Amino acid sequence: MNKLLIANWKMQITHKEAKEWLTMHLNDIEKALTYTKNRLVICPSFTELSYTASLPVNTIAWGAQDCSPVERGAFTGDVSIISLTQLDCSYVLVGHSDRRTYYADSDERIQKKTALALKYGLLPIVCIGETTEQRDSGITWQALEKQLLSVIDLFNTMNSPSMLIAYEPVWAIGKGVIATKDEISSTCQNIQQLVREKTAASCKILYGGSVDEQTINQIPLDLLDGLLLGKASTDAQVLKKIILSC
Ligand code: PGA
């Protein structure tokens, strides 16, 4: 009930497949959302966003998987936050570990993307997560704190919306393993404490990393405001089961 679910489709679904998926399943998914009072944000590839903007939806919102750290200019391949606002996007993922790992997204770039999202009225979902090495070295919180501190001041204005932080341990993403209840619980406490110390904003925390219709039973949903779903969100039946389990 009242959970925010983010469907990060990554590059798993082509343009044609996405259109078919949405044509076939949108109604059914919306019924499950209405029934459970959960909310869903679908983040398809950029190429789908003008199509999704044309769809009549009630309970679903659209999000982008990333954005450029600058508004406009000679940046081949980048997508401007201004275009995202024109395509009915209300959310944008920033700092996803895929972007940090494969596209060298630094804390500085993530800070710029978050600032632009806030400037243009999109809700940034700031993804943070520790790697296997950081976890094994016992520096999980130091790693998460560094990522969080790079964006936290941006939320320190009177008009700032609630912060949306997605805790996604890198070692759990796409690996079929999830963080334990204790790990999620202590991370949530640490995040809330840091946000309380440093900002006047409130903070909502999502968990992501190998959440599916099986592992969801081990997730402490009562501690969380929602979930960031990857692979599981690309299968409409699995997504529906997850919606109904929250
Ligand atoms: P996963 O991905 O659910 O496939 O592990 C989550 C994510 O990367 O956002």
PDB file of C-alpha atoms and ligand atoms in Angstrom:
ATOM      1  CA  MET A   1       0.000   0.000   0.000  1.00  0.00           C
ATOM      2  CA  ASN A   2       1.258   3.431  -0.965  1.00  0.00           C
ATOM      3  CA  LYS A   3       4.610   2.203  -2.161  1.00  0.00           C
ATOM      4  CA  LEU A   4       6.431   3.915  -4.988  1.00  0.00           C
ATOM      5  CA  LEU A   5       7.666   1.384  -7.533  1.00  0.00           C
ATOM      6  CA  ILE A   6      10.148   2.390 -10.200  1.00  0.00           C
ATOM      7  CA  ALA A   7      10.393   0.165 -13.273  1.00  0.00           C
ATOM      8  CA  ASN A   8      13.864   0.668 -14.731  1.00  0.00           C
ATOM      9  CA  TRP A   9      13.669  -1.043 -18.107  1.00  0.00           C
ATOM     10  CA  LYS A  10      17.317  -0.258 -18.863  1.00  0.00           C
ATOM     11  CA  MET A  11      18.053  -1.375 -22.452  1.00  0.00           C
ATOM     12  CA  GLN A  12      16.143  -4.644 -22.078  1.00  0.00           C
ATOM     13  CA  ILE A  13      13.138  -3.725 -24.263  1.00  0.00           C
ATOM     14  CA  THR A  14      13.294  -2.417 -27.823  1.00  0.00           C
ATOM     15  CA  HIS A  15      11.029   0.343 -29.143  1.00  0.00           C
ATOM     16  CA  LYS A  16       8.683  -2.117 -30.850  1.00  0.00           C
ATOM     17  CA  GLU A  17       8.562  -4.427 -27.836  1.00  0.00           C
ATOM     18  CA  ALA A  18       7.865  -1.510 -25.516  1.00  0.00           C
ATOM     19  CA  LYS A  19       4.877  -0.423 -27.609  1.00  0.00           C
ATOM     20  CA  GLU A  20       3.523  -3.985 -27.596  1.00  0.00           C
ATOM     21  CA  TRP A  21       4.121  -4.322 -23.828  1.00  0.00           C
ATOM     22  CA  LEU A  22       2.301  -1.079 -23.079  1.00  0.00           C
ATOM     23  CA  THR A  23      -0.574  -1.828 -25.444  1.00  0.00           C
ATOM     24  CA  MET A  24      -1.103  -5.265 -23.936  1.00  0.00           C
ATOM     25  CA  HIS A  25      -0.516  -4.702 -20.225  1.00  0.00           C
ATOM     26  CA  LEU A  26      -1.057  -1.090 -19.247  1.00  0.00           C
ATOM     27  CA  ASN A  27      -4.726  -1.510 -18.294  1.00  0.00           C
ATOM     28  CA  ASP A  28      -4.063  -4.558 -16.196  1.00  0.00           C
ATOM     29  CA  ILE A  29      -1.152  -2.926 -14.404  1.00  0.00           C
ATOM     30  CA  GLU A  30      -3.223   0.189 -13.718  1.00  0.00           C
ATOM     31  CA  LYS A  31      -5.985  -1.958 -12.203  1.00  0.00           C
ATOM     32  CA  ALA A  32      -3.458  -3.582  -9.837  1.00  0.00           C
ATOM     33  CA  LEU A  33      -2.152  -0.134  -8.886  1.00  0.00           C
ATOM     34  CA  THR A  34      -5.618   1.225  -8.197  1.00  0.00           C
ATOM     35  CA  TYR A  35      -6.475  -1.850  -6.119  1.00  0.00           C
ATOM     36  CA  THR A  36      -3.308  -1.660  -3.990  1.00  0.00           C
ATOM     37  CA  LYS A  37      -2.886   2.152  -3.946  1.00  0.00           C
ATOM     38  CA  ASN A  38       0.719   1.705  -5.010  1.00  0.00           C
ATOM     39  CA  ARG A  39       2.269   4.034  -7.584  1.00  0.00           C
ATOM     40  CA  LEU A  40       4.404   3.109 -10.565  1.00  0.00           C
ATOM     41  CA  VAL A  41       6.941   5.075 -12.555  1.00  0.00           C
ATOM     42  CA  ILE A  42       8.052   3.399 -15.777  1.00  0.00           C
ATOM     43  CA  CYS A  43      11.484   4.438 -17.044  1.00  0.00           C
ATOM     44  CA  PRO A  44      11.809   3.167 -20.617  1.00  0.00           C
ATOM     45  CA  SER A  45      14.604   4.099 -23.042  1.00  0.00           C
ATOM     46  CA  PHE A  46      14.719   7.715 -24.232  1.00  0.00           C
ATOM     47  CA  THR A  47      13.419   6.566 -27.625  1.00  0.00           C
ATOM     48  CA  GLU A  48      10.087   5.531 -26.074  1.00  0.00           C
ATOM     49  CA  LEU A  49       9.364   8.763 -24.253  1.00  0.00           C
ATOM     50  CA  SER A  50       7.468  10.558 -26.993  1.00  0.00           C
ATOM     51  CA  TYR A  51       5.264   7.489 -27.391  1.00  0.00           C
ATOM     52  CA  THR A  52       4.657   7.111 -23.637  1.00  0.00           C
ATOM     53  CA  ALA A  53       3.841  10.828 -23.402  1.00  0.00           C
ATOM     54  CA  SER A  54       0.878  10.204 -25.695  1.00  0.00           C
ATOM     55  CA  LEU A  55      -0.629   7.426 -23.565  1.00  0.00           C
ATOM     56  CA  PRO A  56      -3.670   8.148 -21.394  1.00  0.00           C
ATOM     57  CA  VAL A  57      -2.653   6.943 -17.919  1.00  0.00           C
ATOM     58  CA  ASN A  58      -4.089   7.535 -14.468  1.00  0.00           C
ATOM     59  CA  THR A  59      -1.845   5.839 -11.953  1.00  0.00           C
ATOM     60  CA  ILE A  60       1.394   5.532 -13.894  1.00  0.00           C
ATOM     61  CA  ALA A  61       4.029   8.227 -14.314  1.00  0.00           C
ATOM     62  CA  TRP A  62       6.977   8.271 -16.710  1.00  0.00           C
ATOM     63  CA  GLY A  63      10.630   8.658 -15.894  1.00  0.00           C
ATOM     64  CA  ALA A  64      13.939   8.827 -17.737  1.00  0.00           C
ATOM     65  CA  GLN A  65      16.888   6.573 -16.993  1.00  0.00           C
ATOM     66  CA  ASP A  66      19.387   9.433 -17.032  1.00  0.00           C
ATOM     67  CA  CYS A  67      19.892  12.995 -18.281  1.00  0.00           C
ATOM     68  CA  SER A  68      22.707  15.235 -19.415  1.00  0.00           C
ATOM     69  CA  PRO A  69      24.560  17.278 -16.781  1.00  0.00           C
ATOM     70  CA  VAL A  70      24.123  20.354 -18.993  1.00  0.00           C
ATOM     71  CA  GLU A  71      20.980  21.985 -20.371  1.00  0.00           C
ATOM     72  CA  ARG A  72      21.942  22.412 -24.021  1.00  0.00           C
ATOM     73  CA  GLY A  73      24.930  22.415 -26.336  1.00  0.00           C
ATOM     74  CA  ALA A  74      27.421  20.369 -28.320  1.00  0.00           C
ATOM     75  CA  PHE A  75      27.167  17.136 -26.366  1.00  0.00           C
ATOM     76  CA  THR A  76      26.670  14.351 -28.881  1.00  0.00           C
ATOM     77  CA  GLY A  77      24.385  11.617 -27.640  1.00  0.00           C
ATOM     78  CA  ASP A  78      23.213  13.437 -24.504  1.00  0.00           C
ATOM     79  CA  VAL A  79      19.548  14.089 -23.704  1.00  0.00           C
ATOM     80  CA  SER A  80      18.592  17.418 -22.165  1.00  0.00           C
ATOM     81  CA  ILE A  81      16.455  17.709 -19.075  1.00  0.00           C
ATOM     82  CA  ILE A  82      14.437  20.334 -20.974  1.00  0.00           C
ATOM     83  CA  SER A  83      13.398  17.697 -23.527  1.00  0.00           C
ATOM     84  CA  LEU A  84      12.396  15.376 -20.692  1.00  0.00           C
ATOM     85  CA  THR A  85      10.043  17.992 -19.270  1.00  0.00           C
ATOM     86  CA  GLN A  86       8.481  18.324 -22.743  1.00  0.00           C
ATOM     87  CA  LEU A  87       7.970  14.546 -22.907  1.00  0.00           C
ATOM     88  CA  ASP A  88       5.829  14.293 -19.798  1.00  0.00           C
ATOM     89  CA  CYS A  89       8.582  12.864 -17.604  1.00  0.00           C
ATOM     90  CA  SER A  90       8.152  13.621 -13.953  1.00  0.00           C
ATOM     91  CA  TYR A  91      11.059  11.539 -12.629  1.00  0.00           C
ATOM     92  CA  VAL A  92      14.654  10.928 -13.654  1.00  0.00           C
ATOM     93  CA  LEU A  93      17.131   8.345 -12.375  1.00  0.00           C
ATOM     94  CA  VAL A  94      20.515   9.826 -11.537  1.00  0.00           C
ATOM     95  CA  GLY A  95      23.655   7.998 -10.494  1.00  0.00           C
ATOM     96  CA  HIS A  96      22.470   4.517 -11.369  1.00  0.00           C
ATOM     97  CA  SER A  97      25.370   2.111 -10.898  1.00  0.00           C
ATOM     98  CA  ASP A  98      25.282   1.208 -14.611  1.00  0.00           C
ATOM     99  CA  ARG A  99      26.015   4.854 -15.383  1.00  0.00           C
ATOM    100  CA  ARG A 100      28.617   5.147 -12.625  1.00  0.00           C
ATOM    101  CA  THR A 101      30.342   1.926 -13.770  1.00  0.00           C
ATOM    102  CA  TYR A 102      30.133   1.958 -17.573  1.00  0.00           C
ATOM    103  CA  TYR A 103      29.919   5.691 -18.288  1.00  0.00           C
ATOM    104  CA  ALA A 104      32.191   7.053 -15.566  1.00  0.00           C
ATOM    105  CA  ASP A 105      29.415   9.086 -14.001  1.00  0.00           C
ATOM    106  CA  SER A 106      31.222  10.900 -11.187  1.00  0.00           C
ATOM    107  CA  ASP A 107      29.677  12.368  -8.053  1.00  0.00           C
ATOM    108  CA  GLU A 108      30.250  15.782  -9.634  1.00  0.00           C
ATOM    109  CA  ARG A 109      28.272  14.909 -12.792  1.00  0.00           C
ATOM    110  CA  ILE A 110      25.536  13.323 -10.703  1.00  0.00           C
ATOM    111  CA  GLN A 111      25.349  16.488  -8.632  1.00  0.00           C
ATOM    112  CA  LYS A 112      24.884  18.556 -11.815  1.00  0.00           C
ATOM    113  CA  LYS A 113      22.176  16.219 -13.136  1.00  0.00           C
ATOM    114  CA  THR A 114      20.344  16.319  -9.807  1.00  0.00           C
ATOM    115  CA  ALA A 115      20.532  20.123  -9.734  1.00  0.00           C
ATOM    116  CA  LEU A 116      19.105  20.361 -13.265  1.00  0.00           C
ATOM    117  CA  ALA A 117      16.294  17.944 -12.457  1.00  0.00           C
ATOM    118  CA  LEU A 118      15.321  20.028  -9.449  1.00  0.00           C
ATOM    119  CA  LYS A 119      15.606  23.265 -11.440  1.00  0.00           C
ATOM    120  CA  TYR A 120      13.215  21.946 -14.100  1.00  0.00           C
ATOM    121  CA  GLY A 121      10.758  20.346 -11.681  1.00  0.00           C
ATOM    122  CA  LEU A 122      11.529  16.673 -12.238  1.00  0.00           C
ATOM    123  CA  LEU A 123      11.960  14.447  -9.209  1.00  0.00           C
ATOM    124  CA  PRO A 124      15.471  13.003  -9.230  1.00  0.00           C
ATOM    125  CA  ILE A 125      15.802   9.458  -7.915  1.00  0.00           C
ATOM    126  CA  VAL A 126      19.360   9.488  -6.631  1.00  0.00           C
ATOM    127  CA  CYS A 127      20.852   5.994  -6.715  1.00  0.00           C
ATOM    128  CA  ILE A 128      23.560   5.101  -4.248  1.00  0.00           C
ATOM    129  CA  GLY A 129      25.211   1.750  -3.593  1.00  0.00           C
ATOM    130  CA  GLU A 130      28.385   0.104  -2.387  1.00  0.00           C
ATOM    131  CA  THR A 131      30.475  -2.288  -4.469  1.00  0.00           C
ATOM    132  CA  THR A 132      31.452  -5.802  -3.397  1.00  0.00           C
ATOM    133  CA  GLU A 133      34.979  -4.573  -2.549  1.00  0.00           C
ATOM    134  CA  GLN A 134      33.644  -1.731  -0.406  1.00  0.00           C
ATOM    135  CA  ARG A 135      31.302  -4.095   1.392  1.00  0.00           C
ATOM    136  CA  ASP A 136      34.080  -6.638   1.970  1.00  0.00           C
ATOM    137  CA  SER A 137      36.378  -3.918   3.311  1.00  0.00           C
ATOM    138  CA  GLY A 138      33.709  -2.845   5.806  1.00  0.00           C
ATOM    139  CA  ILE A 139      33.336   0.644   4.309  1.00  0.00           C
ATOM    140  CA  THR A 140      29.742   0.368   3.090  1.00  0.00           C
ATOM    141  CA  TRP A 141      28.502   3.430   4.933  1.00  0.00           C
ATOM    142  CA  GLN A 142      31.553   5.557   4.032  1.00  0.00           C
ATOM    143  CA  ALA A 143      30.905   4.776   0.346  1.00  0.00           C
ATOM    144  CA  LEU A 144      27.198   5.580   0.582  1.00  0.00           C
ATOM    145  CA  GLU A 145      27.802   8.720   2.633  1.00  0.00           C
ATOM    146  CA  LYS A 146      30.237  10.087   0.024  1.00  0.00           C
ATOM    147  CA  GLN A 147      27.664   9.592  -2.755  1.00  0.00           C
ATOM    148  CA  LEU A 148      24.912  11.128  -0.681  1.00  0.00           C
ATOM    149  CA  LEU A 149      26.949  14.142   0.458  1.00  0.00           C
ATOM    150  CA  SER A 150      27.574  15.127  -3.148  1.00  0.00           C
ATOM    151  CA  VAL A 151      23.874  15.902  -3.677  1.00  0.00           C
ATOM    152  CA  ILE A 152      22.500  16.574  -0.231  1.00  0.00           C
ATOM    153  CA  ASP A 153      22.956  20.358  -0.200  1.00  0.00           C
ATOM    154  CA  LEU A 154      20.780  20.653  -3.293  1.00  0.00           C
ATOM    155  CA  PHE A 155      17.798  19.630  -1.219  1.00  0.00           C
ATOM    156  CA  ASN A 156      18.474  22.322   1.333  1.00  0.00           C
ATOM    157  CA  THR A 157      16.163  24.969  -0.007  1.00  0.00           C
ATOM    158  CA  MET A 158      12.746  26.015   1.160  1.00  0.00           C
ATOM    159  CA  ASN A 159      11.146  24.773  -2.025  1.00  0.00           C
ATOM    160  CA  SER A 160      12.984  21.492  -2.316  1.00  0.00           C
ATOM    161  CA  PRO A 161      10.760  18.471  -2.673  1.00  0.00           C
ATOM    162  CA  SER A 162      11.254  15.326  -0.723  1.00  0.00           C
ATOM    163  CA  MET A 163      14.535  13.558  -1.502  1.00  0.00           C
ATOM    164  CA  LEU A 164      14.182  10.220  -3.246  1.00  0.00           C
ATOM    165  CA  ILE A 165      17.129   7.981  -2.493  1.00  0.00           C
ATOM    166  CA  ALA A 166      17.395   4.530  -4.034  1.00  0.00           C
ATOM    167  CA  TYR A 167      19.706   2.278  -2.054  1.00  0.00           C
ATOM    168  CA  GLU A 168      20.978  -0.290  -4.542  1.00  0.00           C
ATOM    169  CA  PRO A 169      23.947  -2.380  -3.398  1.00  0.00           C
ATOM    170  CA  VAL A 170      26.001  -2.896  -6.559  1.00  0.00           C
ATOM    171  CA  TRP A 171      26.685  -6.510  -5.532  1.00  0.00           C
ATOM    172  CA  ALA A 172      22.938  -7.212  -5.505  1.00  0.00           C
ATOM    173  CA  ILE A 173      21.985  -5.688  -8.881  1.00  0.00           C
ATOM    174  CA  GLY A 174      21.180  -8.397 -11.388  1.00  0.00           C
ATOM    175  CA  LYS A 175      22.820 -11.046  -9.185  1.00  0.00           C
ATOM    176  CA  GLY A 176      19.790 -12.787  -7.663  1.00  0.00           C
ATOM    177  CA  VAL A 177      20.855 -11.857  -4.124  1.00  0.00           C
ATOM    178  CA  ILE A 178      19.394  -9.123  -1.956  1.00  0.00           C
ATOM    179  CA  ALA A 179      20.631  -7.220   1.066  1.00  0.00           C
ATOM    180  CA  THR A 180      19.566  -8.604   4.445  1.00  0.00           C
ATOM    181  CA  LYS A 181      16.907  -6.981   6.554  1.00  0.00           C
ATOM    182  CA  ASP A 182      19.641  -5.746   8.938  1.00  0.00           C
ATOM    183  CA  GLU A 183      21.655  -4.225   6.098  1.00  0.00           C
ATOM    184  CA  ILE A 184      18.604  -2.434   4.698  1.00  0.00           C
ATOM    185  CA  SER A 185      17.513  -1.317   8.147  1.00  0.00           C
ATOM    186  CA  SER A 186      20.880   0.140   9.200  1.00  0.00           C
ATOM    187  CA  THR A 187      21.340   1.828   5.820  1.00  0.00           C
ATOM    188  CA  CYS A 188      17.870   3.429   6.046  1.00  0.00           C
ATOM    189  CA  GLN A 189      18.656   4.687   9.561  1.00  0.00           C
ATOM    190  CA  ASN A 190      22.008   6.136   8.483  1.00  0.00           C
ATOM    191  CA  ILE A 191      20.503   7.846   5.443  1.00  0.00           C
ATOM    192  CA  GLN A 192      17.652   9.371   7.467  1.00  0.00           C
ATOM    193  CA  GLN A 193      20.064  10.577  10.124  1.00  0.00           C
ATOM    194  CA  LEU A 194      22.393  12.219   7.593  1.00  0.00           C
ATOM    195  CA  VAL A 195      19.481  13.870   5.804  1.00  0.00           C
ATOM    196  CA  ARG A 196      18.128  15.151   9.147  1.00  0.00           C
ATOM    197  CA  GLU A 197      21.541  16.539  10.103  1.00  0.00           C
ATOM    198  CA  LYS A 198      22.247  18.246   6.790  1.00  0.00           C
ATOM    199  CA  THR A 199      18.945  19.357   5.276  1.00  0.00           C
ATOM    200  CA  ALA A 200      15.493  20.618   5.959  1.00  0.00           C
ATOM    201  CA  ALA A 201      14.088  18.189   3.391  1.00  0.00           C
ATOM    202  CA  SER A 202      12.310  14.968   4.103  1.00  0.00           C
ATOM    203  CA  CYS A 203      13.653  11.777   2.611  1.00  0.00           C
ATOM    204  CA  LYS A 204      12.025   8.769   0.982  1.00  0.00           C
ATOM    205  CA  ILE A 205      14.077   5.620   0.602  1.00  0.00           C
ATOM    206  CA  LEU A 206      13.676   2.942  -2.049  1.00  0.00           C
ATOM    207  CA  TYR A 207      15.536  -0.346  -2.219  1.00  0.00           C
ATOM    208  CA  GLY A 208      16.719  -1.962  -5.443  1.00  0.00           C
ATOM    209  CA  GLY A 209      18.788  -4.937  -6.521  1.00  0.00           C
ATOM    210  CA  SER A 210      17.353  -8.313  -7.577  1.00  0.00           C
ATOM    211  CA  VAL A 211      13.841  -7.633  -6.333  1.00  0.00           C
ATOM    212  CA  ASP A 212      11.407 -10.055  -7.975  1.00  0.00           C
ATOM    213  CA  GLU A 213       8.224 -11.934  -7.130  1.00  0.00           C
ATOM    214  CA  GLN A 214      10.209 -14.364  -4.924  1.00  0.00           C
ATOM    215  CA  THR A 215      12.740 -12.120  -3.179  1.00  0.00           C
ATOM    216  CA  ILE A 216      10.111  -9.509  -2.365  1.00  0.00           C
ATOM    217  CA  ASN A 217       9.010 -11.709   0.528  1.00  0.00           C
ATOM    218  CA  GLN A 218      12.376 -11.144   2.230  1.00  0.00           C
ATOM    219  CA  ILE A 219      12.362  -7.365   1.802  1.00  0.00           C
ATOM    220  CA  PRO A 220      11.402  -5.286   4.881  1.00  0.00           C
ATOM    221  CA  LEU A 221       8.782  -3.225   3.050  1.00  0.00           C
ATOM    222  CA  ASP A 222       7.676  -1.549   6.276  1.00  0.00           C
ATOM    223  CA  LEU A 223      11.062   0.234   6.427  1.00  0.00           C
ATOM    224  CA  LEU A 224      10.890   1.438   2.834  1.00  0.00           C
ATOM    225  CA  ASP A 225       8.902   3.913   0.752  1.00  0.00           C
ATOM    226  CA  GLY A 226       9.257   1.820  -2.353  1.00  0.00           C
ATOM    227  CA  LEU A 227      11.352  -0.300  -4.676  1.00  0.00           C
ATOM    228  CA  LEU A 228      13.523   0.183  -7.731  1.00  0.00           C
ATOM    229  CA  LEU A 229      12.934  -2.764 -10.034  1.00  0.00           C
ATOM    230  CA  GLY A 230      15.155  -3.769 -12.933  1.00  0.00           C
ATOM    231  CA  LYS A 231      14.757  -7.063 -14.758  1.00  0.00           C
ATOM    232  CA  ALA A 232      11.584  -8.066 -12.906  1.00  0.00           C
ATOM    233  CA  SER A 233       9.762  -4.974 -14.159  1.00  0.00           C
ATOM    234  CA  THR A 234      10.151  -5.981 -17.793  1.00  0.00           C
ATOM    235  CA  ASP A 235       7.866  -8.992 -17.326  1.00  0.00           C
ATOM    236  CA  ALA A 236       4.309  -7.681 -16.946  1.00  0.00           C
ATOM    237  CA  GLN A 237       3.073 -10.706 -14.998  1.00  0.00           C
ATOM    238  CA  VAL A 238       5.976 -10.525 -12.558  1.00  0.00           C
ATOM    239  CA  LEU A 239       5.526  -6.770 -12.214  1.00  0.00           C
ATOM    240  CA  LYS A 240       1.847  -7.264 -11.435  1.00  0.00           C
ATOM    241  CA  LYS A 241       2.673  -9.851  -8.755  1.00  0.00           C
ATOM    242  CA  ILE A 242       5.142  -7.428  -7.169  1.00  0.00           C
ATOM    243  CA  ILE A 243       2.556  -4.628  -7.214  1.00  0.00           C
ATOM    244  CA  LEU A 244       0.042  -6.920  -5.538  1.00  0.00           C
ATOM    245  CA  SER A 245       2.633  -8.005  -2.903  1.00  0.00           C
ATOM    246  CA  CYS A 246       3.373  -4.463  -1.753  1.00  0.00           C
TER     247      CYS A 246
HETATM  248  P1  PGA B   1      17.698  -5.667 -10.965  1.00  0.00           P
HETATM  249  O1  PGA B   1      18.179  -4.186 -11.272  1.00  0.00           O
HETATM  250  O2  PGA B   1      16.359  -5.586 -10.290  1.00  0.00           O
HETATM  251  O3  PGA B   1      17.642  -6.331 -12.317  1.00  0.00           O
HETATM  252  O4  PGA B   1      18.726  -6.276 -10.075  1.00  0.00           O
HETATM  253  C1  PGA B   1      17.867  -3.128 -10.420  1.00  0.00           C
HETATM  254  C2  PGA B   1      18.499  -1.862 -10.928  1.00  0.00           C
HETATM  255  O5  PGA B   1      19.604  -1.907 -11.494  1.00  0.00           O
HETATM  256  O6  PGA B   1      17.911  -0.787 -10.849  1.00  0.00           O
END
